[in-house]
Amino acid sequence: ERFRVTPSRENRRTAMPMRQLLLLRHAKSAWDNKALPDRDRPLSPRGRRTAALMRQAMRDLGLAPDMVMFSPSRRTSETLEALEPWDDAPLIESMDSLYLATPQQLLGVLHGVPETVRSVMLIGHNPGMHELAMLLVGARGTAARHEGSGDLANRAVEHLAAGYPTGALAEFAIAGPWWQLGTGGGQLIRFLRPRDLAHDGAGADKD
C-alpha cells in the first residue's frame, strides 16, 4: 500500500542525512458565516496576508519541502495556495486523515513517508499540530515553560510552549528515519509566528 516501509531499514547502520520537518498551522480563518460547516471556512483577509508573508519568509530562509501533505479543509487548502508557486514544485497530497488529526495520527502519517524524502511539510490544525510539536521537542519543552533563557533555540522552545497561533511554522531537524520518529525525536530549529514577520494587528486567535 501507500508509502510502505521495509523492515530492512531497521538494520541499516550507515549514516543518514539530517531530515527536515515543517509543521504549518493554517492561516487565520473567517468566522463571518456561522452556518458554514467547519471544513468549509475560508481564510480571512488577515490570514491571506500572513500566509503571503510566510511564503516570503520561507523563500528567504531556503525552506523548500520535497513533499507537502495537507488537511482537505478549505482553510488549509487556501493556506497551501498562498505558498504557491514553488521554485521547485514538491509532491503535494491532500489527506483526509490530517483533518483535525491528533498527534498520534500525525505521527502515523509521518511514519509512512518514504526514507528517500528529505524534507516534509504538514499543513494542519490545532490542537494536534501544537501537541505534535511539543511531543517532538520532548523534555526540553516542559522545562522551557518554567525557565527563561537567552539562547535562541531555547527561546524558540519557550515561544512554542506558550502557544501555536494560526499561520505559525515550526522547523525541526530530524536525525533518525521517518518510521522511527517519536517523543523527543526532533530538534526545533525555529518557530516563526505571524507576529514575528509583521505587525498585523493580531487579536484573539481561533482555529
mmCIF file of C-alpha atoms in Angstrom:
data_model
loop_
_atom_site.group_PDB
_atom_site.id
_atom_site.type_symbol
_atom_site.label_atom_id
_atom_site.label_comp_id
_atom_site.label_asym_id
_atom_site.label_seq_id
_atom_site.Cartn_x
_atom_site.Cartn_y
_atom_site.Cartn_z
ATOM 1 C CA GLU A 1 0.000 0.000 0.000
ATOM 2 C CA ARG A 2 0.985 3.652 0.091
ATOM 3 C CA PHE A 3 4.424 4.522 1.498
ATOM 4 C CA ARG A 4 5.257 1.006 2.677
ATOM 5 C CA VAL A 5 8.477 0.864 4.711
ATOM 6 C CA THR A 6 10.552 -2.321 4.585
ATOM 7 C CA PRO A 7 11.867 -3.800 7.866
ATOM 8 C CA SER A 8 15.377 -3.981 6.397
ATOM 9 C CA ARG A 9 15.778 -0.263 7.131
ATOM 10 C CA GLU A 10 15.947 -1.087 10.824
ATOM 11 C CA ASN A 11 19.198 -2.924 10.274
ATOM 12 C CA ARG A 12 20.956 -0.169 8.390
ATOM 13 C CA ARG A 13 23.812 1.355 10.343
ATOM 14 C CA THR A 14 25.116 3.761 7.719
ATOM 15 C CA ALA A 15 24.929 7.470 8.487
ATOM 16 C CA MET A 16 21.648 9.070 7.437
ATOM 17 C CA PRO A 17 21.316 12.638 6.182
ATOM 18 C CA MET A 18 19.510 15.029 8.517
ATOM 19 C CA ARG A 19 15.848 15.316 7.629
ATOM 20 C CA GLN A 20 13.645 18.390 7.870
ATOM 21 C CA LEU A 21 10.074 18.595 9.144
ATOM 22 C CA LEU A 22 7.990 21.739 8.664
ATOM 23 C CA LEU A 23 4.749 21.990 10.657
ATOM 24 C CA LEU A 24 2.495 24.794 9.428
ATOM 25 C CA ARG A 25 -0.786 25.577 11.106
ATOM 26 C CA HIS A 26 -3.288 27.021 8.631
ATOM 27 C CA ALA A 27 -3.566 30.808 8.498
ATOM 28 C CA LYS A 28 -6.374 32.632 10.286
ATOM 29 C CA SER A 29 -9.817 31.676 9.039
ATOM 30 C CA ALA A 30 -13.002 33.711 8.709
ATOM 31 C CA TRP A 31 -15.930 33.282 11.062
ATOM 32 C CA ASP A 32 -18.359 35.645 9.305
ATOM 33 C CA ASN A 33 -20.751 32.917 8.152
ATOM 34 C CA LYS A 34 -21.696 30.879 11.207
ATOM 35 C CA ALA A 35 -23.747 28.493 9.046
ATOM 36 C CA LEU A 36 -20.692 27.204 7.170
ATOM 37 C CA PRO A 37 -19.503 23.705 8.114
ATOM 38 C CA ASP A 38 -16.125 23.751 9.829
ATOM 39 C CA ARG A 39 -14.330 22.206 6.836
ATOM 40 C CA ASP A 40 -15.638 24.956 4.533
ATOM 41 C CA ARG A 41 -14.435 28.050 6.387
ATOM 42 C CA PRO A 42 -12.116 30.163 4.168
ATOM 43 C CA LEU A 43 -9.138 32.267 5.189
ATOM 44 C CA SER A 44 -9.815 35.757 6.465
ATOM 45 C CA PRO A 45 -8.167 38.735 4.722
ATOM 46 C CA ARG A 46 -5.613 38.861 7.533
ATOM 47 C CA GLY A 47 -4.994 35.145 7.110
ATOM 48 C CA ARG A 48 -4.231 35.640 3.426
ATOM 49 C CA ARG A 49 -1.804 38.442 4.246
ATOM 50 C CA THR A 50 0.084 36.463 6.862
ATOM 51 C CA ALA A 51 0.231 33.365 4.638
ATOM 52 C CA ALA A 52 1.825 35.504 1.909
ATOM 53 C CA LEU A 53 4.338 36.808 4.462
ATOM 54 C CA MET A 54 5.145 33.235 5.488
ATOM 55 C CA ARG A 55 5.731 32.297 1.863
ATOM 56 C CA GLN A 56 8.310 35.077 1.558
ATOM 57 C CA ALA A 57 9.934 34.096 4.858
ATOM 58 C CA MET A 58 10.241 30.500 3.667
ATOM 59 C CA ARG A 59 11.859 31.639 0.426
ATOM 60 C CA ASP A 60 14.279 33.884 2.320
ATOM 61 C CA LEU A 61 15.251 31.004 4.621
ATOM 62 C CA GLY A 62 15.505 28.443 1.830
ATOM 63 C CA LEU A 63 12.722 26.267 3.278
ATOM 64 C CA ALA A 64 11.637 24.150 0.306
ATOM 65 C CA PRO A 65 9.919 20.840 1.173
ATOM 66 C CA ASP A 66 10.139 17.809 -1.092
ATOM 67 C CA MET A 67 6.665 16.685 -0.015
ATOM 68 C CA VAL A 68 3.645 18.620 1.281
ATOM 69 C CA MET A 69 0.721 16.833 2.921
ATOM 70 C CA PHE A 70 -2.286 18.868 3.964
ATOM 71 C CA SER A 71 -5.721 18.571 5.503
ATOM 72 C CA PRO A 72 -8.536 18.860 2.919
ATOM 73 C CA SER A 73 -10.316 21.674 4.768
ATOM 74 C CA ARG A 74 -10.775 24.918 2.847
ATOM 75 C CA ARG A 75 -8.598 26.954 5.243
ATOM 76 C CA THR A 76 -5.665 24.546 4.927
ATOM 77 C CA SER A 77 -6.083 24.324 1.138
ATOM 78 C CA GLU A 78 -6.079 28.110 0.847
ATOM 79 C CA THR A 79 -3.011 28.313 3.084
ATOM 80 C CA LEU A 80 -1.242 25.948 0.714
ATOM 81 C CA GLU A 81 -2.345 28.035 -2.287
ATOM 82 C CA ALA A 82 -0.836 31.126 -0.660
ATOM 83 C CA LEU A 83 2.567 29.389 -0.591
ATOM 84 C CA GLU A 84 2.497 28.833 -4.356
ATOM 85 C CA PRO A 85 4.133 28.964 -6.813
ATOM 86 C CA TRP A 86 7.158 26.997 -5.585
ATOM 87 C CA ASP A 87 10.610 27.413 -7.088
ATOM 88 C CA ASP A 88 10.846 23.617 -7.144
ATOM 89 C CA ALA A 89 7.390 22.081 -7.000
ATOM 90 C CA PRO A 90 7.073 19.456 -4.231
ATOM 91 C CA LEU A 91 4.918 16.356 -4.273
ATOM 92 C CA ILE A 92 1.574 17.574 -2.859
ATOM 93 C CA GLU A 93 -1.101 15.331 -1.362
ATOM 94 C CA SER A 94 -4.391 16.102 0.337
ATOM 95 C CA MET A 95 -5.061 13.614 3.145
ATOM 96 C CA ASP A 96 -8.401 13.176 4.919
ATOM 97 C CA SER A 97 -6.558 11.742 7.926
ATOM 98 C CA LEU A 98 -4.935 15.152 8.579
ATOM 99 C CA TYR A 99 -8.248 16.940 9.205
ATOM 100 C CA LEU A 100 -8.299 17.778 12.936
ATOM 101 C CA ALA A 101 -5.747 14.990 13.416
ATOM 102 C CA THR A 102 -4.386 14.025 16.824
ATOM 103 C CA PRO A 103 -0.602 13.999 17.348
ATOM 104 C CA GLN A 104 -0.690 10.204 17.141
ATOM 105 C CA GLN A 105 -2.446 10.363 13.770
ATOM 106 C CA LEU A 106 0.051 12.954 12.524
ATOM 107 C CA LEU A 107 2.928 10.736 13.615
ATOM 108 C CA GLY A 108 1.308 7.820 11.803
ATOM 109 C CA VAL A 109 1.324 9.827 8.577
ATOM 110 C CA LEU A 110 4.988 10.758 9.064
ATOM 111 C CA HIS A 111 5.925 7.141 9.791
ATOM 112 C CA GLY A 112 4.747 6.291 6.282
ATOM 113 C CA VAL A 113 6.928 8.841 4.478
ATOM 114 C CA PRO A 114 9.487 7.203 2.164
ATOM 115 C CA GLU A 115 13.016 7.331 3.554
ATOM 116 C CA THR A 116 14.183 8.904 0.289
ATOM 117 C CA VAL A 117 12.236 12.088 1.156
ATOM 118 C CA ARG A 118 14.458 14.594 2.969
ATOM 119 C CA SER A 119 12.018 17.420 3.743
ATOM 120 C CA VAL A 120 8.312 17.147 4.615
ATOM 121 C CA MET A 121 5.713 19.814 5.339
ATOM 122 C CA LEU A 122 2.407 19.135 7.111
ATOM 123 C CA ILE A 123 -0.347 21.764 6.959
ATOM 124 C CA GLY A 124 -2.962 21.108 9.597
ATOM 125 C CA HIS A 125 -4.873 22.182 12.672
ATOM 126 C CA ASN A 126 -4.627 22.733 16.389
ATOM 127 C CA PRO A 127 -4.548 21.218 18.904
ATOM 128 C CA GLY A 128 -2.869 18.352 17.064
ATOM 129 C CA MET A 129 -0.105 20.438 15.465
ATOM 130 C CA HIS A 130 0.878 22.055 18.760
ATOM 131 C CA GLU A 131 0.768 18.763 20.639
ATOM 132 C CA LEU A 132 2.885 17.045 17.976
ATOM 133 C CA ALA A 133 5.452 19.853 18.057
ATOM 134 C CA MET A 134 5.732 19.632 21.849
ATOM 135 C CA LEU A 135 5.992 15.843 21.651
ATOM 136 C CA LEU A 136 8.903 16.151 19.217
ATOM 137 C CA VAL A 137 10.664 18.688 21.446
ATOM 138 C CA GLY A 138 10.306 16.314 24.384
ATOM 139 C CA ALA A 139 11.521 17.125 27.899
ATOM 140 C CA ARG A 140 13.087 20.415 26.806
ATOM 141 C CA GLY A 141 9.626 21.738 26.018
ATOM 142 C CA THR A 142 8.408 21.059 29.537
ATOM 143 C CA ALA A 143 11.463 22.733 31.042
ATOM 144 C CA ALA A 144 11.055 25.780 28.803
ATOM 145 C CA ARG A 145 7.699 26.551 30.388
ATOM 146 C CA HIS A 146 9.455 27.314 33.674
ATOM 147 C CA GLU A 147 12.934 28.533 32.759
ATOM 148 C CA GLY A 148 13.925 31.677 30.882
ATOM 149 C CA SER A 149 16.997 31.600 28.633
ATOM 150 C CA GLY A 150 18.866 33.887 26.285
ATOM 151 C CA ASP A 151 19.704 31.007 23.951
ATOM 152 C CA LEU A 152 17.937 31.369 20.586
ATOM 153 C CA ALA A 153 16.947 27.703 20.392
ATOM 154 C CA ASN A 154 15.558 27.741 23.931
ATOM 155 C CA ARG A 155 13.625 30.937 23.202
ATOM 156 C CA ALA A 156 12.046 29.190 20.215
ATOM 157 C CA VAL A 157 11.005 26.336 22.506
ATOM 158 C CA GLU A 158 9.577 28.823 25.012
ATOM 159 C CA HIS A 159 7.533 30.523 22.304
ATOM 160 C CA LEU A 160 6.307 27.161 21.062
ATOM 161 C CA ALA A 161 5.344 26.040 24.568
ATOM 162 C CA ALA A 162 3.356 29.251 25.010
ATOM 163 C CA GLY A 163 1.097 28.520 22.044
ATOM 164 C CA TYR A 164 0.812 27.724 18.343
ATOM 165 C CA PRO A 165 -1.067 30.599 16.668
ATOM 166 C CA THR A 166 -2.702 30.380 13.259
ATOM 167 C CA GLY A 167 -0.173 30.767 10.453
ATOM 168 C CA ALA A 168 2.799 29.694 12.619
ATOM 169 C CA LEU A 169 5.565 27.462 11.264
ATOM 170 C CA ALA A 170 7.864 25.161 13.241
ATOM 171 C CA GLU A 171 11.012 23.801 11.615
ATOM 172 C CA PHE A 172 12.524 20.617 13.048
ATOM 173 C CA ALA A 173 15.727 18.772 12.237
ATOM 174 C CA ILE A 174 15.128 15.012 12.357
ATOM 175 C CA ALA A 175 18.185 12.812 12.867
ATOM 176 C CA GLY A 176 16.583 9.381 12.535
ATOM 177 C CA PRO A 177 14.360 7.688 9.954
ATOM 178 C CA TRP A 178 10.773 8.828 9.485
ATOM 179 C CA TRP A 179 9.361 5.491 10.607
ATOM 180 C CA GLN A 180 11.096 5.838 13.973
ATOM 181 C CA LEU A 181 10.022 9.411 14.760
ATOM 182 C CA GLY A 182 8.625 9.827 18.261
ATOM 183 C CA THR A 183 8.886 11.707 21.549
ATOM 184 C CA GLY A 184 11.970 13.917 21.672
ATOM 185 C CA GLY A 185 12.847 12.965 18.099
ATOM 186 C CA GLY A 186 13.075 16.481 16.704
ATOM 187 C CA GLN A 187 15.395 19.433 17.256
ATOM 188 C CA LEU A 188 13.456 22.696 16.993
ATOM 189 C CA ILE A 189 15.424 24.967 14.659
ATOM 190 C CA ARG A 190 12.999 27.880 14.558
ATOM 191 C CA PHE A 191 9.422 28.787 15.352
ATOM 192 C CA LEU A 192 8.012 31.541 13.150
ATOM 193 C CA ARG A 193 4.804 33.277 14.180
ATOM 194 C CA PRO A 194 2.943 35.879 12.106
ATOM 195 C CA ARG A 195 3.815 38.477 14.741
ATOM 196 C CA ASP A 196 7.496 37.764 14.069
ATOM 197 C CA LEU A 197 7.073 38.593 10.377
ATOM 198 C CA ALA A 198 4.971 41.754 10.540
ATOM 199 C CA HIS A 199 2.756 43.759 12.865
ATOM 200 C CA ASP A 200 -0.639 42.815 11.519
ATOM 201 C CA GLY A 201 -2.819 43.769 14.452
ATOM 202 C CA ALA A 202 -3.234 40.189 15.670
ATOM 203 C CA GLY A 203 -6.105 39.726 18.020
ATOM 204 C CA ALA A 204 -7.817 36.748 19.618
ATOM 205 C CA ASP A 205 -6.799 33.555 17.850
ATOM 206 C CA LYS A 206 -9.306 30.878 16.885
ATOM 207 C CA ASP A 207 -8.948 27.815 14.697
#
